[in-house]
Amino acid sequence: MLTCALLVAPLIAGLSGCGGSPDPLSAKPYDAADQISFSGDGDGRKADPDKPLEVTAKDDDSRITDVTATDAAGRYVRGELTDDGKRWRSTVPLAAGAHYTLKVSTEDSNGAPGRRTVDFSTSSAHRLLKVTFGPKAGEYGVGQPVTATLSRPVKDPSARAVVERALKVDSRPAVEGVWHWVDSRNLHYRPQEYWPAHATITVHSNLKGIRIGGGLYGGAAKSLRLTTGDRIEALTDSGTHQMTVKRNGVPIRTIPITTGMPGFDTRNGIKVILAKESAVRMTGASIGLGAGSYDLMVYWAARVTKSGEYVHAAPWSTGSQGYANVSHGCTGMSTANAQWFFNTVRLGDIVQVVHSNGEDMATFDNGYGDWNMAWADWRKGSAIASGQSDATPADSARLRPQV
């Protein structure tokens, strides 16, 4: 053991005596403020978010070895450093009205390390794109689409992709969904199938400060939280004059009904309950009939189109309910059944009409007909899923109650 100790001691002494000069890499970094400049520096003005961030080595005897730029949330700005270490340039847009921390590492001709850390901000945008999500927070049926209304039109496909990527929709349980551009200012979001029952849906925007294009930047948006209740579906069969109401797939009531007579045929397809009105005035004049044709107060009315199609009480037609279609487009039933239906459904619940001679429910311009579009076609309206540019603008439908 003594012999081993004697052998180790000279080795340790040799190691401590061979460091003739200190390693430059082990030295404390010096202040590199005089060796570099960056595009946001100088006269106190804020950096222009429309221009890339550039860091330059000013001296021939120094070079840049590393650059990191992060925003206030700690997200990194990607960039590229030239092979000679003389210039670094960001490769992604900076956000407007944002704060950044820039850390630059350098070395001089002797290999000694330098460091400079600076904070800077970008100027705020003058043209902001604001987003309003819909519907209002609350509990809805499983057929309720999520909507986003933009304060300015966005037509360029690449700009649409920027917007779409920033609008986030999450649900628990998770389901796949896609935004669809209804027109240049309106988007709808839905899953392939209906939302799950008793789901929680959260909607938010990451668009604030993001450059969209053409001098347009994203503005702030208020987040949205929705929940769904039981899966309520009402299947209206105009051929058999019966409505079957299901809760979570199980029939809970079959109701004798009447739908639109020839010339006023009820629209086929899937509709979503837009509103519930315990009493609403309906007149023939609102649908182009003579002023004296009818003028009624109608009760327990659930609205399914903007143009005035309802499911409501129709005590005047109980003799035809279950046997014939005699309405002006609405679905009529007894007062007791209408009150039960009114109290059972919520906004966003599904009403599907089949075997009518009427036109098909429009997808966007008369309420929420979103579910009538095939999933493959729905995805074509996404700037990300398909790269499609402009969708056909939806026309506004007149409000005209029908009986």
Tab-separated table of C-alpha atoms in Angstrom:
chain	number	residue	atom	x	y	z
A	1	MET	CA	0.000	0.000	0.000
A	2	LEU	CA	2.883	2.388	0.682
A	3	THR	CA	4.379	1.598	-2.717
A	4	CYS	CA	1.106	2.419	-4.476
A	5	ALA	CA	0.847	5.748	-2.684
A	6	LEU	CA	4.341	6.711	-3.748
A	7	LEU	CA	3.504	5.969	-7.375
A	8	VAL	CA	0.292	8.013	-7.366
A	9	ALA	CA	1.759	11.117	-5.774
A	10	PRO	CA	4.211	11.967	-8.604
A	11	LEU	CA	1.396	11.487	-11.130
A	12	ILE	CA	-0.800	14.033	-9.403
A	13	ALA	CA	2.091	16.430	-9.163
A	14	GLY	CA	2.755	16.040	-12.858
A	15	LEU	CA	-0.841	16.844	-13.758
A	16	SER	CA	-0.833	20.054	-11.732
A	17	GLY	CA	2.456	21.194	-13.169
A	18	CYS	CA	1.702	20.751	-16.911
A	19	GLY	CA	-0.887	23.583	-17.250
A	20	GLY	CA	1.443	26.230	-18.557
A	21	SER	CA	-1.334	28.647	-19.677
A	22	PRO	CA	-5.040	28.827	-18.671
A	23	ASP	CA	-7.665	27.352	-21.056
A	24	PRO	CA	-9.506	30.264	-22.805
A	25	LEU	CA	-12.753	28.309	-22.690
A	26	SER	CA	-12.597	28.158	-18.884
A	27	ALA	CA	-12.323	31.915	-18.522
A	28	LYS	CA	-15.280	34.065	-17.505
A	29	PRO	CA	-16.917	35.509	-20.659
A	30	TYR	CA	-16.073	39.127	-21.268
A	31	ASP	CA	-18.623	41.775	-22.223
A	32	ALA	CA	-19.020	41.567	-25.997
A	33	ALA	CA	-21.081	44.749	-26.302
A	34	ASP	CA	-18.441	46.413	-28.498
A	35	GLN	CA	-18.078	43.421	-30.799
A	36	ILE	CA	-21.658	42.949	-32.006
A	37	SER	CA	-24.642	44.921	-33.180
A	38	PHE	CA	-28.225	43.848	-33.807
A	39	SER	CA	-31.058	45.284	-35.847
A	40	GLY	CA	-33.120	46.337	-32.820
A	41	ASP	CA	-30.259	48.272	-31.208
A	42	GLY	CA	-29.174	51.861	-31.382
A	43	ASP	CA	-31.547	54.770	-31.072
A	44	GLY	CA	-34.064	53.363	-28.604
A	45	ARG	CA	-36.701	52.654	-31.212
A	46	LYS	CA	-38.562	49.367	-31.109
A	47	ALA	CA	-37.633	46.663	-33.592
A	48	ASP	CA	-39.740	46.346	-36.724
A	49	PRO	CA	-41.568	42.972	-36.667
A	50	ASP	CA	-41.841	43.092	-40.466
A	51	LYS	CA	-38.057	42.738	-40.733
A	52	PRO	CA	-35.870	39.796	-39.652
A	53	LEU	CA	-33.733	40.115	-36.542
A	54	GLU	CA	-30.040	40.346	-37.477
A	55	VAL	CA	-26.954	40.072	-35.256
A	56	THR	CA	-23.586	41.096	-36.773
A	57	ALA	CA	-19.985	40.782	-35.570
A	58	LYS	CA	-18.406	44.243	-35.991
A	59	ASP	CA	-14.718	43.332	-35.644
A	60	ASP	CA	-12.652	41.236	-38.015
A	61	ASP	CA	-10.973	39.602	-35.015
A	62	SER	CA	-14.205	38.278	-33.476
A	63	ARG	CA	-16.977	35.943	-34.531
A	64	ILE	CA	-20.381	34.867	-33.281
A	65	THR	CA	-20.578	31.332	-31.895
A	66	ASP	CA	-24.196	31.123	-30.715
A	67	VAL	CA	-27.406	33.176	-30.627
A	68	THR	CA	-30.632	32.525	-28.741
A	69	ALA	CA	-33.670	34.785	-28.912
A	70	THR	CA	-36.749	34.034	-26.794
A	71	ASP	CA	-40.039	35.811	-26.201
A	72	ALA	CA	-41.633	36.469	-22.831
A	73	ALA	CA	-43.139	32.970	-22.796
A	74	GLY	CA	-39.749	31.356	-23.387
A	75	ARG	CA	-40.405	30.385	-27.000
A	76	TYR	CA	-37.336	30.357	-29.224
A	77	VAL	CA	-36.912	32.307	-32.442
A	78	ARG	CA	-35.341	30.115	-35.113
A	79	GLY	CA	-32.397	31.531	-37.057
A	80	GLU	CA	-29.278	30.774	-39.111
A	81	LEU	CA	-25.625	31.620	-38.457
A	82	THR	CA	-23.294	32.110	-41.413
A	83	ASP	CA	-20.346	29.711	-41.753
A	84	ASP	CA	-17.832	32.446	-40.952
A	85	GLY	CA	-19.708	33.410	-37.781
A	86	LYS	CA	-20.113	37.013	-38.901
A	87	ARG	CA	-23.913	37.213	-39.072
A	88	TRP	CA	-27.002	35.568	-37.561
A	89	ARG	CA	-30.461	36.137	-39.037
A	90	SER	CA	-33.892	35.020	-37.803
A	91	THR	CA	-35.782	32.721	-40.173
A	92	VAL	CA	-39.269	33.146	-38.675
A	93	PRO	CA	-41.296	36.344	-38.227
A	94	LEU	CA	-41.164	38.215	-34.948
A	95	ALA	CA	-44.419	38.982	-33.171
A	96	ALA	CA	-45.696	42.533	-32.997
A	97	GLY	CA	-45.870	44.259	-29.614
A	98	ALA	CA	-43.749	41.523	-28.022
A	99	HIS	CA	-40.759	41.499	-25.659
A	100	TYR	CA	-37.651	39.444	-26.472
A	101	THR	CA	-34.401	38.495	-24.743
A	102	LEU	CA	-31.361	38.115	-26.997
A	103	LYS	CA	-28.264	36.204	-25.844
A	104	VAL	CA	-25.181	36.303	-28.083
A	105	SER	CA	-21.970	34.315	-27.531
A	106	THR	CA	-18.734	35.341	-29.282
A	107	GLU	CA	-15.043	34.590	-29.276
A	108	ASP	CA	-12.045	36.754	-30.121
A	109	SER	CA	-8.966	35.881	-32.156
A	110	ASN	CA	-7.437	34.159	-29.111
A	111	GLY	CA	-10.504	31.994	-28.546
A	112	ALA	CA	-11.604	33.877	-25.434
A	113	PRO	CA	-15.417	33.763	-24.988
A	114	GLY	CA	-17.614	36.844	-24.920
A	115	ARG	CA	-21.258	37.275	-24.047
A	116	ARG	CA	-23.908	39.930	-24.456
A	117	THR	CA	-27.506	39.777	-23.238
A	118	VAL	CA	-30.033	42.431	-24.249
A	119	ASP	CA	-33.773	42.915	-23.997
A	120	PHE	CA	-35.768	44.564	-26.750
A	121	SER	CA	-39.359	44.958	-27.879
A	122	THR	CA	-41.066	45.028	-31.250
A	123	SER	CA	-43.390	47.788	-32.321
A	124	SER	CA	-47.124	47.248	-32.098
A	125	ALA	CA	-49.122	46.577	-35.220
A	126	HIS	CA	-51.473	49.204	-36.605
A	127	ARG	CA	-53.767	46.724	-38.391
A	128	LEU	CA	-55.010	44.027	-36.047
A	129	LEU	CA	-57.110	40.986	-36.847
A	130	LYS	CA	-59.456	40.336	-33.953
A	131	VAL	CA	-61.293	37.055	-33.476
A	132	THR	CA	-64.631	36.494	-31.761
A	133	PHE	CA	-65.554	32.918	-30.903
A	134	GLY	CA	-69.100	31.607	-30.723
A	135	PRO	CA	-71.540	30.649	-29.461
A	136	LYS	CA	-71.695	32.135	-25.979
A	137	ALA	CA	-70.235	30.050	-23.177
A	138	GLY	CA	-72.638	27.471	-21.780
A	139	GLU	CA	-74.099	24.005	-22.287
A	140	TYR	CA	-75.215	22.941	-25.761
A	141	GLY	CA	-76.324	19.950	-27.726
A	142	VAL	CA	-73.845	17.696	-29.489
A	143	GLY	CA	-74.583	19.317	-32.856
A	144	GLN	CA	-73.388	22.818	-31.945
A	145	PRO	CA	-70.517	23.986	-34.212
A	146	VAL	CA	-67.842	26.340	-32.905
A	147	THR	CA	-67.586	29.588	-34.858
A	148	ALA	CA	-64.873	32.212	-35.320
A	149	THR	CA	-65.687	35.655	-36.703
A	150	LEU	CA	-62.783	37.784	-37.958
A	151	SER	CA	-62.721	41.577	-37.786
A	152	ARG	CA	-61.162	41.791	-41.275
A	153	PRO	CA	-61.392	39.585	-44.367
A	154	VAL	CA	-58.571	37.105	-44.977
A	155	LYS	CA	-58.378	35.751	-48.530
A	156	ASP	CA	-54.782	34.745	-49.171
A	157	PRO	CA	-54.328	30.957	-48.659
A	158	SER	CA	-51.059	31.329	-46.761
A	159	ALA	CA	-52.561	33.982	-44.473
A	160	ARG	CA	-55.568	31.735	-43.853
A	161	ALA	CA	-53.220	28.939	-42.849
A	162	VAL	CA	-51.540	31.250	-40.299
A	163	VAL	CA	-54.909	32.161	-38.817
A	164	GLU	CA	-56.180	28.606	-38.767
A	165	ARG	CA	-53.092	27.214	-37.032
A	166	ALA	CA	-53.496	29.777	-34.255
A	167	LEU	CA	-57.169	29.008	-33.505
A	168	LYS	CA	-57.145	26.075	-31.114
A	169	VAL	CA	-60.076	23.833	-30.206
A	170	ASP	CA	-59.635	21.090	-27.606
A	171	SER	CA	-62.224	18.698	-26.268
A	172	ARG	CA	-62.409	16.142	-23.502
A	173	PRO	CA	-62.929	13.422	-24.507
A	174	ALA	CA	-60.704	14.225	-27.476
A	175	VAL	CA	-62.102	14.089	-31.004
A	176	GLU	CA	-60.643	15.086	-34.361
A	177	GLY	CA	-62.020	18.298	-35.801
A	178	VAL	CA	-61.232	20.810	-38.551
A	179	TRP	CA	-61.900	24.498	-39.228
A	180	HIS	CA	-63.831	25.250	-42.427
A	181	TRP	CA	-63.740	28.697	-44.055
A	182	VAL	CA	-67.349	29.685	-44.685
A	183	ASP	CA	-66.142	32.924	-46.284
A	184	SER	CA	-63.254	35.340	-45.811
A	185	ARG	CA	-64.405	36.424	-42.329
A	186	ASN	CA	-66.152	33.370	-40.863
A	187	LEU	CA	-64.937	29.911	-39.890
A	188	HIS	CA	-66.832	26.944	-38.440
A	189	TYR	CA	-65.271	24.054	-36.522
A	190	ARG	CA	-66.792	20.596	-36.125
A	191	PRO	CA	-65.664	17.005	-35.626
A	192	GLN	CA	-66.301	14.291	-38.194
A	193	GLU	CA	-69.255	13.083	-36.134
A	194	TYR	CA	-71.251	14.936	-33.495
A	195	TRP	CA	-69.500	16.032	-30.324
A	196	PRO	CA	-69.459	13.404	-27.577
A	197	ALA	CA	-72.138	13.710	-24.918
A	198	HIS	CA	-70.983	15.444	-21.726
A	199	ALA	CA	-67.836	16.799	-23.359
A	200	THR	CA	-65.901	19.926	-22.422
A	201	ILE	CA	-64.765	22.069	-25.355
A	202	THR	CA	-62.238	24.876	-24.936
A	203	VAL	CA	-61.418	27.390	-27.667
A	204	HIS	CA	-58.583	29.912	-27.638
A	205	SER	CA	-56.371	31.905	-29.995
A	206	ASN	CA	-52.577	32.068	-30.200
A	207	LEU	CA	-52.822	34.772	-32.849
A	208	LYS	CA	-51.875	37.800	-30.733
A	209	GLY	CA	-48.854	39.578	-32.231
A	210	ILE	CA	-48.417	37.023	-35.017
A	211	ARG	CA	-47.752	38.400	-38.504
A	212	ILE	CA	-50.504	37.231	-40.835
A	213	GLY	CA	-49.444	39.038	-43.993
A	214	GLY	CA	-50.009	42.281	-45.849
A	215	GLY	CA	-49.254	44.350	-42.751
A	216	LEU	CA	-51.918	42.500	-40.752
A	217	TYR	CA	-51.178	41.115	-37.279
A	218	GLY	CA	-53.202	39.037	-34.882
A	219	GLY	CA	-54.989	40.719	-32.016
A	220	ALA	CA	-56.205	39.454	-28.678
A	221	ALA	CA	-59.197	37.107	-28.449
A	222	LYS	CA	-61.350	36.025	-25.531
A	223	SER	CA	-61.236	32.285	-24.862
A	224	LEU	CA	-64.418	30.194	-24.856
A	225	ARG	CA	-65.568	27.157	-22.884
A	226	LEU	CA	-68.536	25.012	-23.897
A	227	THR	CA	-70.002	21.800	-22.557
A	228	THR	CA	-72.398	19.310	-24.108
A	229	GLY	CA	-75.269	17.521	-22.423
A	230	ASP	CA	-76.996	14.303	-23.405
A	231	ARG	CA	-77.096	13.458	-27.103
A	232	ILE	CA	-80.625	14.486	-28.102
A	233	GLU	CA	-81.729	13.755	-31.673
A	234	ALA	CA	-85.170	14.282	-33.165
A	235	LEU	CA	-85.810	12.323	-36.373
A	236	THR	CA	-88.689	13.940	-38.260
A	237	ASP	CA	-90.168	11.646	-40.914
A	238	SER	CA	-92.425	13.647	-43.235
A	239	GLY	CA	-93.499	10.434	-44.960
A	240	THR	CA	-94.851	8.696	-41.857
A	241	HIS	CA	-95.786	11.963	-40.086
A	242	GLN	CA	-93.943	10.882	-36.938
A	243	MET	CA	-91.065	12.359	-34.921
A	244	THR	CA	-88.880	10.018	-32.882
A	245	VAL	CA	-86.848	11.667	-30.134
A	246	LYS	CA	-83.773	9.825	-28.849
A	247	ARG	CA	-81.602	10.431	-25.821
A	248	ASN	CA	-78.110	8.928	-26.115
A	249	GLY	CA	-79.357	6.630	-28.863
A	250	VAL	CA	-82.431	5.355	-26.994
A	251	PRO	CA	-85.930	6.409	-28.219
A	252	ILE	CA	-87.777	8.269	-25.467
A	253	ARG	CA	-90.903	9.491	-27.296
A	254	THR	CA	-92.650	9.168	-30.673
A	255	ILE	CA	-94.782	12.191	-31.552
A	256	PRO	CA	-97.466	12.534	-34.275
A	257	ILE	CA	-96.570	15.547	-36.413
A	258	THR	CA	-97.438	17.492	-39.521
A	259	THR	CA	-94.840	19.132	-41.780
A	260	GLY	CA	-94.943	21.361	-44.861
A	261	MET	CA	-97.730	20.970	-47.415
A	262	PRO	CA	-96.926	20.947	-51.179
A	263	GLY	CA	-95.418	24.283	-52.136
A	264	PHE	CA	-94.222	24.810	-48.555
A	265	ASP	CA	-92.371	21.549	-48.092
A	266	THR	CA	-90.110	21.302	-45.056
A	267	ARG	CA	-86.382	21.192	-45.822
A	268	ASN	CA	-84.706	17.798	-45.663
A	269	GLY	CA	-81.476	17.345	-43.759
A	270	ILE	CA	-79.806	17.880	-40.413
A	271	LYS	CA	-80.574	21.094	-38.553
A	272	VAL	CA	-79.465	22.432	-35.191
A	273	ILE	CA	-81.751	24.193	-32.732
A	274	LEU	CA	-80.864	27.890	-32.874
A	275	ALA	CA	-83.268	29.352	-30.301
A	276	LYS	CA	-86.168	28.532	-28.018
A	277	GLU	CA	-89.135	30.926	-27.828
A	278	SER	CA	-92.041	30.169	-25.518
A	279	ALA	CA	-94.214	32.422	-27.696
A	280	VAL	CA	-93.660	33.867	-31.177
A	281	ARG	CA	-95.933	35.722	-33.574
A	282	MET	CA	-96.194	34.175	-37.038
A	283	THR	CA	-97.879	35.828	-40.012
A	284	GLY	CA	-98.547	34.783	-43.567
A	285	ALA	CA	-97.201	38.100	-44.814
A	286	SER	CA	-93.719	37.125	-43.558
A	287	ILE	CA	-93.557	34.316	-46.138
A	288	GLY	CA	-95.162	36.186	-49.012
A	289	LEU	CA	-98.811	35.265	-48.451
A	290	GLY	CA	-101.635	37.752	-48.267
A	291	ALA	CA	-101.799	40.031	-45.253
A	292	GLY	CA	-105.000	38.337	-44.037
A	293	SER	CA	-103.882	34.723	-44.548
A	294	TYR	CA	-102.944	34.100	-40.915
A	295	ASP	CA	-101.668	35.969	-37.898
A	296	LEU	CA	-101.051	33.694	-34.902
A	297	MET	CA	-99.298	33.578	-31.560
A	298	VAL	CA	-97.481	30.242	-31.552
A	299	TYR	CA	-96.263	28.588	-28.365
A	300	TRP	CA	-93.410	26.281	-27.354
A	301	ALA	CA	-91.402	27.059	-30.471
A	302	ALA	CA	-87.868	25.712	-31.109
A	303	ARG	CA	-86.251	27.471	-34.056
A	304	VAL	CA	-84.097	25.465	-36.514
A	305	THR	CA	-83.474	27.902	-39.414
A	306	LYS	CA	-82.811	31.621	-39.712
A	307	SER	CA	-85.600	31.898	-42.262
A	308	GLY	CA	-88.213	30.906	-39.695
A	309	GLU	CA	-88.666	27.138	-39.575
A	310	TYR	CA	-89.729	25.953	-36.118
A	311	VAL	CA	-90.856	22.909	-34.205
A	312	HIS	CA	-93.893	24.208	-32.305
A	313	ALA	CA	-97.362	23.663	-30.915
A	314	ALA	CA	-100.066	23.604	-33.588
A	315	PRO	CA	-103.384	22.851	-31.844
A	316	TRP	CA	-105.313	23.870	-34.995
A	317	SER	CA	-103.919	20.878	-36.936
A	318	THR	CA	-104.183	18.042	-34.404
A	319	GLY	CA	-106.618	16.222	-36.715
A	320	SER	CA	-103.886	16.021	-39.391
A	321	GLN	CA	-100.955	15.259	-37.111
A	322	GLY	CA	-99.778	11.709	-37.777
A	323	TYR	CA	-101.734	11.588	-41.076
A	324	ALA	CA	-101.024	14.535	-43.412
A	325	ASN	CA	-98.689	17.469	-44.034
A	326	VAL	CA	-100.632	20.724	-43.797
A	327	SER	CA	-98.187	23.341	-42.433
A	328	HIS	CA	-96.339	26.147	-44.185
A	329	GLY	CA	-92.958	24.534	-43.535
A	330	CYS	CA	-92.748	24.132	-39.778
A	331	THR	CA	-93.144	20.906	-37.807
A	332	GLY	CA	-96.383	21.074	-35.837
A	333	MET	CA	-97.583	18.907	-32.947
A	334	SER	CA	-100.019	19.023	-30.057
A	335	THR	CA	-99.513	21.592	-27.337
A	336	ALA	CA	-98.610	18.933	-24.759
A	337	ASN	CA	-96.037	17.314	-27.039
A	338	ALA	CA	-94.613	20.691	-28.054
A	339	GLN	CA	-94.184	21.720	-24.431
A	340	TRP	CA	-92.450	18.416	-23.673
A	341	PHE	CA	-90.157	18.848	-26.691
A	342	PHE	CA	-89.405	22.458	-25.744
A	343	ASN	CA	-88.421	21.415	-22.206
A	344	THR	CA	-86.363	18.426	-23.409
A	345	VAL	CA	-84.126	20.035	-26.029
A	346	ARG	CA	-81.418	22.678	-25.726
A	347	LEU	CA	-79.644	24.881	-28.249
A	348	GLY	CA	-77.349	22.766	-30.387
A	349	ASP	CA	-79.524	19.652	-30.331
A	350	ILE	CA	-80.201	17.837	-33.586
A	351	VAL	CA	-83.397	17.870	-35.670
A	352	GLN	CA	-83.166	15.760	-38.833
A	353	VAL	CA	-85.904	15.773	-41.463
A	354	VAL	CA	-86.258	12.880	-43.920
A	355	HIS	CA	-88.676	11.880	-46.695
A	356	SER	CA	-89.892	15.412	-47.350
A	357	ASN	CA	-90.353	16.768	-50.879
A	358	GLY	CA	-88.604	19.970	-49.840
A	359	GLU	CA	-85.142	21.245	-50.722
A	360	ASP	CA	-82.058	20.165	-48.815
A	361	MET	CA	-80.982	22.235	-45.836
A	362	ALA	CA	-78.248	24.696	-46.847
A	363	THR	CA	-74.902	24.203	-45.152
A	364	PHE	CA	-74.251	27.740	-43.917
A	365	ASP	CA	-76.659	30.445	-45.050
A	366	ASN	CA	-79.766	29.490	-43.052
A	367	GLY	CA	-78.567	28.312	-39.671
A	368	TYR	CA	-76.269	25.438	-38.792
A	369	GLY	CA	-76.457	22.951	-41.643
A	370	ASP	CA	-72.813	22.026	-41.129
A	371	TRP	CA	-73.511	18.329	-40.572
A	372	ASN	CA	-75.019	17.938	-44.034
A	373	MET	CA	-71.566	18.293	-45.614
A	374	ALA	CA	-69.525	15.113	-46.067
A	375	TRP	CA	-66.360	14.996	-43.984
A	376	ALA	CA	-64.082	14.865	-47.041
A	377	ASP	CA	-65.731	18.023	-48.401
A	378	TRP	CA	-65.576	19.691	-45.007
A	379	ARG	CA	-61.817	19.192	-44.885
A	380	LYS	CA	-61.480	20.838	-48.299
A	381	GLY	CA	-62.606	24.063	-46.667
A	382	SER	CA	-59.573	24.040	-44.379
A	383	ALA	CA	-56.516	26.051	-45.459
A	384	ILE	CA	-54.312	23.557	-43.635
A	385	ALA	CA	-55.961	20.265	-44.585
A	386	SER	CA	-56.238	20.989	-48.293
A	387	GLY	CA	-54.743	24.396	-49.114
A	388	GLN	CA	-58.063	25.574	-50.544
A	389	SER	CA	-58.323	29.352	-50.896
A	390	ASP	CA	-61.649	31.133	-50.985
A	391	ALA	CA	-64.871	29.461	-50.006
A	392	THR	CA	-68.178	30.627	-51.427
A	393	PRO	CA	-69.519	33.476	-49.284
A	394	ALA	CA	-72.716	32.729	-47.436
A	395	ASP	CA	-75.708	34.962	-48.062
A	396	SER	CA	-77.720	36.319	-45.186
A	397	ALA	CA	-81.185	34.806	-44.908
A	398	ARG	CA	-84.171	36.934	-44.060
A	399	LEU	CA	-85.963	36.219	-40.812
A	400	ARG	CA	-89.431	35.058	-41.756
A	401	PRO	CA	-91.338	32.782	-39.365
A	402	GLN	CA	-93.304	29.991	-41.006
A	403	VAL	CA	-96.249	28.036	-39.702
